[in-house]
Structure formats: structure tokens, C-alpha cells
């Protein structure tokens, strides 16, 4: 059975390994007993989810829009919000709304950086291929071509 084109994508294995290592470290930090040294808890939450979201965005070879949506769902909802609700059931940790806020700010900032970088990367690719990038119409055409190219690449990979 062949999957629809929007469900076909490549996984960047090296980036996935980095993400898994970061996830293991974050899980340990999130569910370990409270550290004996004073640490700014909100800063730790911000940094951890900034890094996780920064790396997760690039795990799958997707269009900019789909990578953004997937990162929002997985890192934003499941990671940022879900991890705090899980901590509410642990005896060693407590639920804190401000931790969720720090998580979401870290995730959001990394997502903005990724989207801007991804757009610049696509513009550079477009410029190398076609010689110029004129207007917002070119940006729409570029996104359409990117998804067409991705469908063509993915079709070739699955064959």
C-alpha cells in the first residue's frame, strides 16, 4: 500500500540521533530529584525546550509549513505542556504554570529562528537556481516548487 504524498518524508538520521540524546538528557533533568545546587528553573526550562525544538524541526525533511506545524504539535503541545502535566503526578516534582510558559517561550523562539533560517535557505536555493528573487509572489512560487520537489524526491526515494 502506497502512502499519500503528504505522508511521505525522509528522516535525517544524524539529526534524529542528536534529538534523541537531547531528549534523554531533558528527561533525566525533568524527572530527576531536585538538584542540591541552586539553579534558575525557568532558565533551564527555556534552554531545554529551545534546544529540543531547534533540533526537532530538522529531523524530518518537510516543507517549512509542515515542519512548523509538526514542531508546534510535538514540541509545543506534547513536550512543553504535556511534560508539566506528567510532573503533576510525580512525588518529586510539582506542576507549575510558569514552567509551561518558559517551555513555550523557548519552543517559540527556536521555531521563529528555524522558520527564518529555512526561508533564507530556500531563497538562496532559489537564487542559485533561477538567478533572482523578486517579490512575495516568488515566495509563494518557491513554496509550491519546494513541495513539488519534495514530492518528486520522496517518490524517487520510495521507489
Short mmCIF file of N, CA and C in Angstrom, two decimals:
data_model
loop_
_atom_site.label_atom_id
_atom_site.label_comp_id
_atom_site.label_asym_id
_atom_site.label_seq_id
_atom_site.Cartn_x
_atom_site.Cartn_y
_atom_site.Cartn_z
N UNK A 1 0.84 -1.17 0.00
CA UNK A 1 0.00 0.00 0.00
C UNK A 1 0.89 1.25 0.00
N UNK A 2 0.64 2.14 -0.90
CA UNK A 2 1.43 3.36 -1.04
C UNK A 2 0.81 4.48 -0.20
N UNK A 3 1.64 5.17 0.55
CA UNK A 3 1.17 6.29 1.36
C UNK A 3 0.93 7.50 0.48
N UNK A 4 -0.02 8.38 0.86
CA UNK A 4 -0.20 9.63 0.12
C UNK A 4 1.07 10.46 0.18
N UNK A 5 1.24 11.35 -0.79
CA UNK A 5 2.48 12.12 -0.89
C UNK A 5 2.74 12.99 0.34
N UNK A 6 1.67 13.47 0.99
CA UNK A 6 1.88 14.33 2.15
C UNK A 6 2.35 13.54 3.38
N UNK A 7 2.26 12.21 3.34
CA UNK A 7 2.75 11.38 4.43
C UNK A 7 4.12 10.78 4.14
N UNK A 8 4.67 11.05 2.97
CA UNK A 8 5.98 10.54 2.61
C UNK A 8 7.03 11.60 2.91
N UNK A 9 8.01 11.22 3.67
CA UNK A 9 9.08 12.14 4.01
C UNK A 9 10.31 11.35 4.40
N UNK A 10 11.44 12.01 4.32
CA UNK A 10 12.70 11.38 4.70
C UNK A 10 13.04 11.81 6.13
N UNK A 11 13.76 10.95 6.81
CA UNK A 11 14.23 11.26 8.16
C UNK A 11 15.73 11.50 8.10
N UNK A 12 16.15 12.61 8.67
CA UNK A 12 17.57 12.90 8.77
C UNK A 12 18.10 12.17 10.00
N UNK A 13 18.78 11.06 9.77
CA UNK A 13 19.15 10.14 10.85
C UNK A 13 20.11 10.77 11.87
N UNK A 14 21.07 11.54 11.41
CA UNK A 14 22.02 12.16 12.34
C UNK A 14 21.32 13.16 13.24
N UNK A 15 20.41 13.93 12.66
CA UNK A 15 19.66 14.90 13.46
C UNK A 15 18.76 14.17 14.45
N UNK A 16 18.18 13.05 14.02
CA UNK A 16 17.34 12.25 14.91
C UNK A 16 18.14 11.73 16.11
N UNK A 17 19.37 11.29 15.87
CA UNK A 17 20.22 10.81 16.96
C UNK A 17 20.51 11.95 17.95
N UNK A 18 20.82 13.13 17.43
CA UNK A 18 21.07 14.29 18.30
C UNK A 18 19.82 14.60 19.12
N UNK A 19 18.66 14.56 18.46
CA UNK A 19 17.40 14.84 19.16
C UNK A 19 17.16 13.82 20.27
N UNK A 20 17.40 12.55 19.99
CA UNK A 20 17.17 11.50 21.00
C UNK A 20 18.10 11.68 22.19
N UNK A 21 19.37 12.02 21.93
CA UNK A 21 20.32 12.27 23.02
C UNK A 21 19.84 13.46 23.87
N UNK A 22 19.44 14.54 23.21
CA UNK A 22 18.92 15.70 23.95
C UNK A 22 17.67 15.35 24.73
N UNK A 23 16.82 14.53 24.15
CA UNK A 23 15.58 14.12 24.82
C UNK A 23 15.87 13.29 26.06
N UNK A 24 16.86 12.41 25.98
CA UNK A 24 17.24 11.60 27.14
C UNK A 24 17.78 12.50 28.26
N UNK A 25 18.62 13.46 27.89
CA UNK A 25 19.15 14.40 28.88
C UNK A 25 18.02 15.22 29.50
N UNK A 26 17.12 15.72 28.65
CA UNK A 26 16.00 16.52 29.15
C UNK A 26 15.08 15.71 30.05
N UNK A 27 14.85 14.46 29.69
CA UNK A 27 14.01 13.59 30.51
C UNK A 27 14.65 13.37 31.88
N UNK A 28 15.94 13.11 31.87
CA UNK A 28 16.64 12.93 33.15
C UNK A 28 16.53 14.20 34.00
N UNK A 29 16.80 15.34 33.40
CA UNK A 29 16.73 16.60 34.15
C UNK A 29 15.31 16.89 34.63
N UNK A 30 14.33 16.54 33.81
CA UNK A 30 12.95 16.84 34.16
C UNK A 30 12.37 15.96 35.24
N UNK A 31 12.82 14.72 35.33
CA UNK A 31 12.22 13.80 36.28
C UNK A 31 13.17 13.38 37.40
N UNK A 32 14.38 13.92 37.41
CA UNK A 32 15.33 13.62 38.48
C UNK A 32 14.93 14.40 39.73
N UNK A 33 15.41 13.94 40.88
CA UNK A 33 15.15 14.72 42.11
C UNK A 33 15.73 16.12 41.97
N UNK A 34 15.22 17.02 42.75
CA UNK A 34 15.68 18.41 42.70
C UNK A 34 17.17 18.46 43.02
N UNK A 35 17.90 19.24 42.22
CA UNK A 35 19.35 19.34 42.39
C UNK A 35 19.70 20.08 43.69
N UNK A 36 20.81 19.70 44.34
CA UNK A 36 21.19 20.35 45.59
C UNK A 36 21.74 21.77 45.40
N UNK A 37 22.18 22.08 44.19
CA UNK A 37 22.71 23.42 43.93
C UNK A 37 21.59 24.31 43.40
N UNK A 38 21.62 25.60 43.72
CA UNK A 38 20.55 26.49 43.23
C UNK A 38 20.69 26.72 41.72
N UNK A 39 19.60 26.48 41.01
CA UNK A 39 19.57 26.65 39.56
C UNK A 39 18.31 27.44 39.22
N UNK A 40 18.42 28.33 38.24
CA UNK A 40 17.24 29.05 37.77
C UNK A 40 16.38 28.08 36.97
N UNK A 41 15.33 27.61 37.58
CA UNK A 41 14.47 26.58 37.00
C UNK A 41 13.86 27.03 35.67
N UNK A 42 13.41 28.26 35.61
CA UNK A 42 12.75 28.76 34.39
C UNK A 42 13.75 28.87 33.23
N UNK A 43 14.97 29.27 33.54
CA UNK A 43 16.01 29.34 32.51
C UNK A 43 16.32 27.95 31.97
N UNK A 44 16.37 26.96 32.85
CA UNK A 44 16.61 25.58 32.41
C UNK A 44 15.49 25.11 31.49
N UNK A 45 14.24 25.39 31.87
CA UNK A 45 13.10 25.01 31.03
C UNK A 45 13.20 25.67 29.66
N UNK A 46 13.52 26.97 29.65
CA UNK A 46 13.65 27.70 28.40
C UNK A 46 14.72 27.08 27.51
N UNK A 47 15.91 26.84 28.06
CA UNK A 47 17.03 26.32 27.28
C UNK A 47 16.75 24.92 26.76
N UNK A 48 16.20 24.06 27.61
CA UNK A 48 15.93 22.67 27.20
C UNK A 48 14.94 22.64 26.04
N UNK A 49 13.84 23.37 26.15
CA UNK A 49 12.85 23.31 25.07
C UNK A 49 13.26 24.12 23.85
N UNK A 50 14.11 25.11 24.04
CA UNK A 50 14.69 25.81 22.90
C UNK A 50 15.52 24.83 22.08
N UNK A 51 16.41 24.08 22.75
CA UNK A 51 17.28 23.13 22.04
C UNK A 51 16.49 21.98 21.43
N UNK A 52 15.54 21.42 22.18
CA UNK A 52 14.75 20.31 21.65
C UNK A 52 13.98 20.74 20.40
N UNK A 53 13.35 21.90 20.45
CA UNK A 53 12.58 22.38 19.30
C UNK A 53 13.48 22.75 18.13
N UNK A 54 14.64 23.33 18.45
CA UNK A 54 15.59 23.70 17.41
C UNK A 54 16.03 22.48 16.61
N UNK A 55 16.30 21.39 17.29
CA UNK A 55 16.76 20.17 16.62
C UNK A 55 15.60 19.42 15.98
N UNK A 56 14.46 19.32 16.68
CA UNK A 56 13.33 18.54 16.17
C UNK A 56 12.84 19.07 14.83
N UNK A 57 12.87 20.37 14.62
CA UNK A 57 12.40 20.98 13.38
C UNK A 57 13.09 20.35 12.16
N UNK A 58 14.35 19.95 12.31
CA UNK A 58 15.14 19.45 11.18
C UNK A 58 15.20 17.94 11.10
N UNK A 59 14.52 17.21 11.99
CA UNK A 59 14.57 15.74 11.96
C UNK A 59 13.94 15.20 10.69
N UNK A 60 12.82 15.77 10.29
CA UNK A 60 12.11 15.29 9.11
C UNK A 60 12.32 16.25 7.95
N UNK A 61 12.47 15.70 6.76
CA UNK A 61 12.66 16.51 5.56
C UNK A 61 11.28 16.92 5.05
N UNK A 62 10.80 18.05 5.56
CA UNK A 62 9.45 18.52 5.25
C UNK A 62 9.51 19.95 4.73
N UNK A 63 8.39 20.40 4.17
CA UNK A 63 8.29 21.80 3.78
C UNK A 63 8.30 22.66 5.05
N UNK A 64 8.53 23.93 4.87
CA UNK A 64 8.61 24.84 6.01
C UNK A 64 7.32 24.83 6.82
N UNK A 65 6.20 24.87 6.14
CA UNK A 65 4.90 24.88 6.82
C UNK A 65 4.67 23.60 7.61
N UNK A 66 4.93 22.47 7.00
CA UNK A 66 4.70 21.19 7.69
C UNK A 66 5.67 20.98 8.85
N UNK A 67 6.92 21.39 8.66
CA UNK A 67 7.90 21.28 9.76
C UNK A 67 7.48 22.15 10.94
N UNK A 68 6.96 23.34 10.64
CA UNK A 68 6.49 24.24 11.69
C UNK A 68 5.31 23.63 12.43
N UNK A 69 4.35 23.10 11.67
CA UNK A 69 3.16 22.50 12.29
C UNK A 69 3.53 21.31 13.16
N UNK A 70 4.38 20.44 12.65
CA UNK A 70 4.78 19.25 13.40
C UNK A 70 5.55 19.63 14.67
N UNK A 71 6.43 20.61 14.56
CA UNK A 71 7.19 21.05 15.73
C UNK A 71 6.27 21.67 16.77
N UNK A 72 5.28 22.44 16.32
CA UNK A 72 4.32 23.03 17.26
C UNK A 72 3.55 21.95 18.02
N UNK A 73 3.11 20.94 17.31
CA UNK A 73 2.32 19.89 17.95
C UNK A 73 3.19 19.05 18.88
N UNK A 74 4.31 18.54 18.35
CA UNK A 74 5.13 17.62 19.13
C UNK A 74 5.86 18.34 20.27
N UNK A 75 6.59 19.39 19.94
CA UNK A 75 7.37 20.07 20.98
C UNK A 75 6.51 21.02 21.81
N UNK A 76 5.61 21.74 21.14
CA UNK A 76 4.78 22.71 21.85
C UNK A 76 3.74 22.09 22.75
N UNK A 77 2.88 21.28 22.17
CA UNK A 77 1.79 20.69 22.96
C UNK A 77 2.25 19.51 23.80
N UNK A 78 2.81 18.52 23.15
CA UNK A 78 3.19 17.29 23.85
C UNK A 78 4.36 17.56 24.80
N UNK A 79 5.41 18.19 24.30
CA UNK A 79 6.59 18.40 25.12
C UNK A 79 6.41 19.46 26.18
N UNK A 80 6.11 20.68 25.76
CA UNK A 80 6.04 21.80 26.70
C UNK A 80 4.91 21.66 27.71
N UNK A 81 3.73 21.36 27.23
CA UNK A 81 2.58 21.29 28.12
C UNK A 81 2.46 19.91 28.76
N UNK A 82 2.60 18.87 27.95
CA UNK A 82 2.44 17.50 28.45
C UNK A 82 3.42 17.13 29.54
N UNK A 83 4.67 17.55 29.39
CA UNK A 83 5.68 17.19 30.40
C UNK A 83 5.35 17.79 31.77
N UNK A 84 4.78 18.97 31.79
CA UNK A 84 4.41 19.58 33.07
C UNK A 84 3.23 18.85 33.70
N UNK A 85 2.28 18.41 32.89
CA UNK A 85 1.15 17.66 33.45
C UNK A 85 1.61 16.31 33.99
N UNK A 86 2.59 15.69 33.35
CA UNK A 86 3.13 14.43 33.87
C UNK A 86 3.82 14.68 35.21
N UNK A 87 4.53 15.79 35.32
CA UNK A 87 5.21 16.11 36.58
C UNK A 87 4.22 16.30 37.73
N UNK A 88 2.99 16.67 37.42
CA UNK A 88 1.98 16.85 38.47
C UNK A 88 1.68 15.53 39.18
N UNK A 89 1.91 14.41 38.50
CA UNK A 89 1.64 13.10 39.09
C UNK A 89 2.85 12.49 39.79
N UNK A 90 3.99 13.13 39.70
CA UNK A 90 5.20 12.62 40.34
C UNK A 90 5.35 13.22 41.74
N UNK A 91 5.90 12.44 42.64
CA UNK A 91 6.07 12.94 44.00
C UNK A 91 7.28 13.86 44.13
N UNK A 92 8.24 13.72 43.23
CA UNK A 92 9.46 14.53 43.33
C UNK A 92 9.33 15.91 42.69
N UNK A 93 8.34 16.09 41.84
CA UNK A 93 8.18 17.35 41.11
C UNK A 93 6.78 17.90 41.32
N UNK A 94 6.62 19.19 41.03
CA UNK A 94 5.30 19.82 41.14
C UNK A 94 4.95 20.51 39.83
N UNK A 95 3.68 20.65 39.60
CA UNK A 95 3.16 21.34 38.42
C UNK A 95 3.35 22.84 38.61
N UNK A 96 3.81 23.52 37.54
CA UNK A 96 4.00 24.97 37.61
C UNK A 96 3.64 25.57 36.26
N UNK A 97 2.67 26.47 36.26
CA UNK A 97 2.23 27.12 35.03
C UNK A 97 3.37 27.94 34.41
N UNK A 98 4.21 28.53 35.24
CA UNK A 98 5.31 29.34 34.72
C UNK A 98 6.38 28.49 34.04
N UNK A 99 6.49 27.23 34.44
CA UNK A 99 7.37 26.31 33.71
C UNK A 99 6.84 26.09 32.30
N UNK A 100 5.52 25.94 32.17
CA UNK A 100 4.91 25.79 30.84
C UNK A 100 5.20 27.03 30.01
N UNK A 101 5.07 28.20 30.61
CA UNK A 101 5.34 29.44 29.89
C UNK A 101 6.79 29.51 29.43
N UNK A 102 7.73 29.15 30.30
CA UNK A 102 9.15 29.14 29.92
C UNK A 102 9.40 28.13 28.80
N UNK A 103 8.76 26.96 28.89
CA UNK A 103 8.88 25.95 27.84
C UNK A 103 8.39 26.49 26.50
N UNK A 104 7.21 27.11 26.52
CA UNK A 104 6.61 27.62 25.28
C UNK A 104 7.41 28.77 24.69
N UNK A 105 7.98 29.62 25.53
CA UNK A 105 8.81 30.72 25.02
C UNK A 105 10.06 30.16 24.35
N UNK A 106 10.70 29.18 24.97
CA UNK A 106 11.87 28.55 24.36
C UNK A 106 11.54 27.87 23.05
N UNK A 107 10.44 27.14 23.03
CA UNK A 107 9.99 26.46 21.81
C UNK A 107 9.65 27.48 20.72
N UNK A 108 8.93 28.52 21.09
CA UNK A 108 8.52 29.54 20.12
C UNK A 108 9.69 30.29 19.52
N UNK A 109 10.66 30.65 20.35
CA UNK A 109 11.83 31.37 19.85
C UNK A 109 12.64 30.50 18.88
N UNK A 110 12.83 29.25 19.24
CA UNK A 110 13.58 28.37 18.34
C UNK A 110 12.82 28.13 17.05
N UNK A 111 11.50 28.06 17.14
CA UNK A 111 10.69 27.88 15.94
C UNK A 111 10.80 29.09 15.02
N UNK A 112 10.79 30.30 15.60
CA UNK A 112 10.95 31.50 14.78
C UNK A 112 12.32 31.51 14.10
N UNK A 113 13.36 31.15 14.81
CA UNK A 113 14.70 31.10 14.23
C UNK A 113 14.76 30.07 13.11
N UNK A 114 14.19 28.90 13.34
CA UNK A 114 14.18 27.85 12.31
C UNK A 114 13.43 28.28 11.07
N UNK A 115 12.27 28.89 11.24
CA UNK A 115 11.47 29.31 10.09
C UNK A 115 12.21 30.37 9.29
N UNK A 116 12.82 31.34 9.98
CA UNK A 116 13.56 32.38 9.25
C UNK A 116 14.77 31.78 8.52
N UNK A 117 15.49 30.88 9.19
CA UNK A 117 16.64 30.24 8.55
C UNK A 117 16.20 29.39 7.37
N UNK A 118 15.13 28.63 7.53
CA UNK A 118 14.62 27.78 6.46
C UNK A 118 14.22 28.63 5.25
N UNK A 119 13.56 29.76 5.52
CA UNK A 119 13.16 30.65 4.43
C UNK A 119 14.39 31.20 3.70
N UNK A 120 15.40 31.63 4.46
CA UNK A 120 16.63 32.14 3.84
C UNK A 120 17.32 31.06 3.01
N UNK A 121 17.31 29.86 3.53
CA UNK A 121 17.92 28.74 2.82
C UNK A 121 17.20 28.48 1.50
N UNK A 122 15.87 28.53 1.53
CA UNK A 122 15.10 28.33 0.30
C UNK A 122 15.31 29.47 -0.68
N UNK A 123 15.40 30.70 -0.16
CA UNK A 123 15.66 31.84 -1.04
C UNK A 123 17.03 31.71 -1.71
N UNK A 124 18.01 31.27 -0.95
CA UNK A 124 19.35 31.08 -1.52
C UNK A 124 19.33 30.00 -2.59
N UNK A 125 18.63 28.91 -2.32
CA UNK A 125 18.49 27.84 -3.31
C UNK A 125 17.79 28.35 -4.56
N UNK A 126 16.74 29.13 -4.36
CA UNK A 126 16.00 29.70 -5.49
C UNK A 126 16.90 30.65 -6.29
N UNK A 127 17.66 31.48 -5.59
CA UNK A 127 18.56 32.42 -6.26
C UNK A 127 19.61 31.67 -7.07
N UNK A 128 20.17 30.60 -6.50
CA UNK A 128 21.17 29.81 -7.22
C UNK A 128 20.56 29.15 -8.45
N UNK A 129 19.31 28.74 -8.33
CA UNK A 129 18.67 28.03 -9.42
C UNK A 129 18.16 28.97 -10.51
N UNK A 130 17.56 30.12 -10.10
CA UNK A 130 16.89 30.98 -11.07
C UNK A 130 17.51 32.37 -11.21
N UNK A 131 18.44 32.73 -10.37
CA UNK A 131 19.17 33.97 -10.54
C UNK A 131 18.63 35.18 -9.83
N UNK A 132 17.37 35.17 -9.39
CA UNK A 132 16.84 36.34 -8.67
C UNK A 132 15.61 35.92 -7.87
N UNK A 133 15.28 36.77 -6.91
CA UNK A 133 14.08 36.57 -6.11
C UNK A 133 13.44 37.94 -5.99
N UNK A 134 12.31 38.14 -6.71
CA UNK A 134 11.74 39.47 -6.84
C UNK A 134 10.78 39.87 -5.73
N UNK A 135 9.73 39.10 -5.53
CA UNK A 135 8.64 39.60 -4.69
C UNK A 135 8.03 38.50 -3.85
N UNK A 136 6.94 38.84 -3.21
CA UNK A 136 6.21 37.86 -2.40
C UNK A 136 5.63 36.76 -3.28
N UNK A 137 5.32 37.10 -4.53
CA UNK A 137 4.81 36.07 -5.45
C UNK A 137 5.86 34.98 -5.65
N UNK A 138 7.12 35.40 -5.73
CA UNK A 138 8.19 34.42 -5.87
C UNK A 138 8.26 33.51 -4.65
N UNK A 139 7.97 34.07 -3.46
CA UNK A 139 7.99 33.26 -2.25
C UNK A 139 6.91 32.19 -2.32
N UNK A 140 5.72 32.55 -2.81
CA UNK A 140 4.65 31.56 -2.95
C UNK A 140 5.02 30.51 -3.98
N UNK A 141 5.61 30.96 -5.10
CA UNK A 141 6.04 30.00 -6.11
C UNK A 141 7.14 29.10 -5.56
N UNK A 142 8.02 29.67 -4.77
CA UNK A 142 9.12 28.90 -4.19
C UNK A 142 8.58 27.81 -3.27
N UNK A 143 7.58 28.14 -2.46
CA UNK A 143 6.98 27.13 -1.58
C UNK A 143 6.30 26.05 -2.39
N UNK A 144 5.62 26.43 -3.46
CA UNK A 144 4.96 25.44 -4.31
C UNK A 144 6.00 24.53 -4.96
N UNK A 145 7.07 25.13 -5.47
CA UNK A 145 8.13 24.32 -6.09
C UNK A 145 8.81 23.42 -5.07
N UNK A 146 8.99 23.95 -3.84
CA UNK A 146 9.62 23.15 -2.80
C UNK A 146 8.80 21.90 -2.53
N UNK A 147 7.48 22.07 -2.42
CA UNK A 147 6.65 20.90 -2.14
C UNK A 147 6.62 19.96 -3.34
N UNK A 148 6.64 20.51 -4.56
CA UNK A 148 6.70 19.66 -5.75
C UNK A 148 8.02 18.91 -5.79
N UNK A 149 9.13 19.63 -5.50
CA UNK A 149 10.44 18.98 -5.48
C UNK A 149 10.49 17.91 -4.41
N UNK A 150 9.93 18.20 -3.25
CA UNK A 150 9.93 17.22 -2.16
C UNK A 150 9.11 16.00 -2.55
N UNK A 151 7.97 16.21 -3.23
CA UNK A 151 7.17 15.07 -3.68
C UNK A 151 7.94 14.25 -4.69
N UNK A 152 8.65 14.92 -5.58
CA UNK A 152 9.44 14.20 -6.58
C UNK A 152 10.59 13.45 -5.95
N UNK A 153 11.26 14.08 -4.99
CA UNK A 153 12.38 13.44 -4.30
C UNK A 153 11.87 12.26 -3.49
N UNK A 154 10.76 12.47 -2.78
CA UNK A 154 10.22 11.40 -1.94
C UNK A 154 9.71 10.24 -2.78
N UNK A 155 9.14 10.54 -3.95
CA UNK A 155 8.68 9.47 -4.82
C UNK A 155 9.87 8.65 -5.31
N UNK A 156 10.98 9.34 -5.61
CA UNK A 156 12.18 8.63 -6.06
C UNK A 156 12.78 7.81 -4.93
N UNK A 157 12.72 8.31 -3.70
CA UNK A 157 13.29 7.58 -2.56
C UNK A 157 12.49 6.33 -2.25
N UNK A 158 11.17 6.39 -2.42
CA UNK A 158 10.35 5.24 -2.07
C UNK A 158 10.35 4.19 -3.17
N UNK A 159 10.77 4.56 -4.36
CA UNK A 159 10.77 3.60 -5.47
C UNK A 159 11.93 2.65 -5.38
#
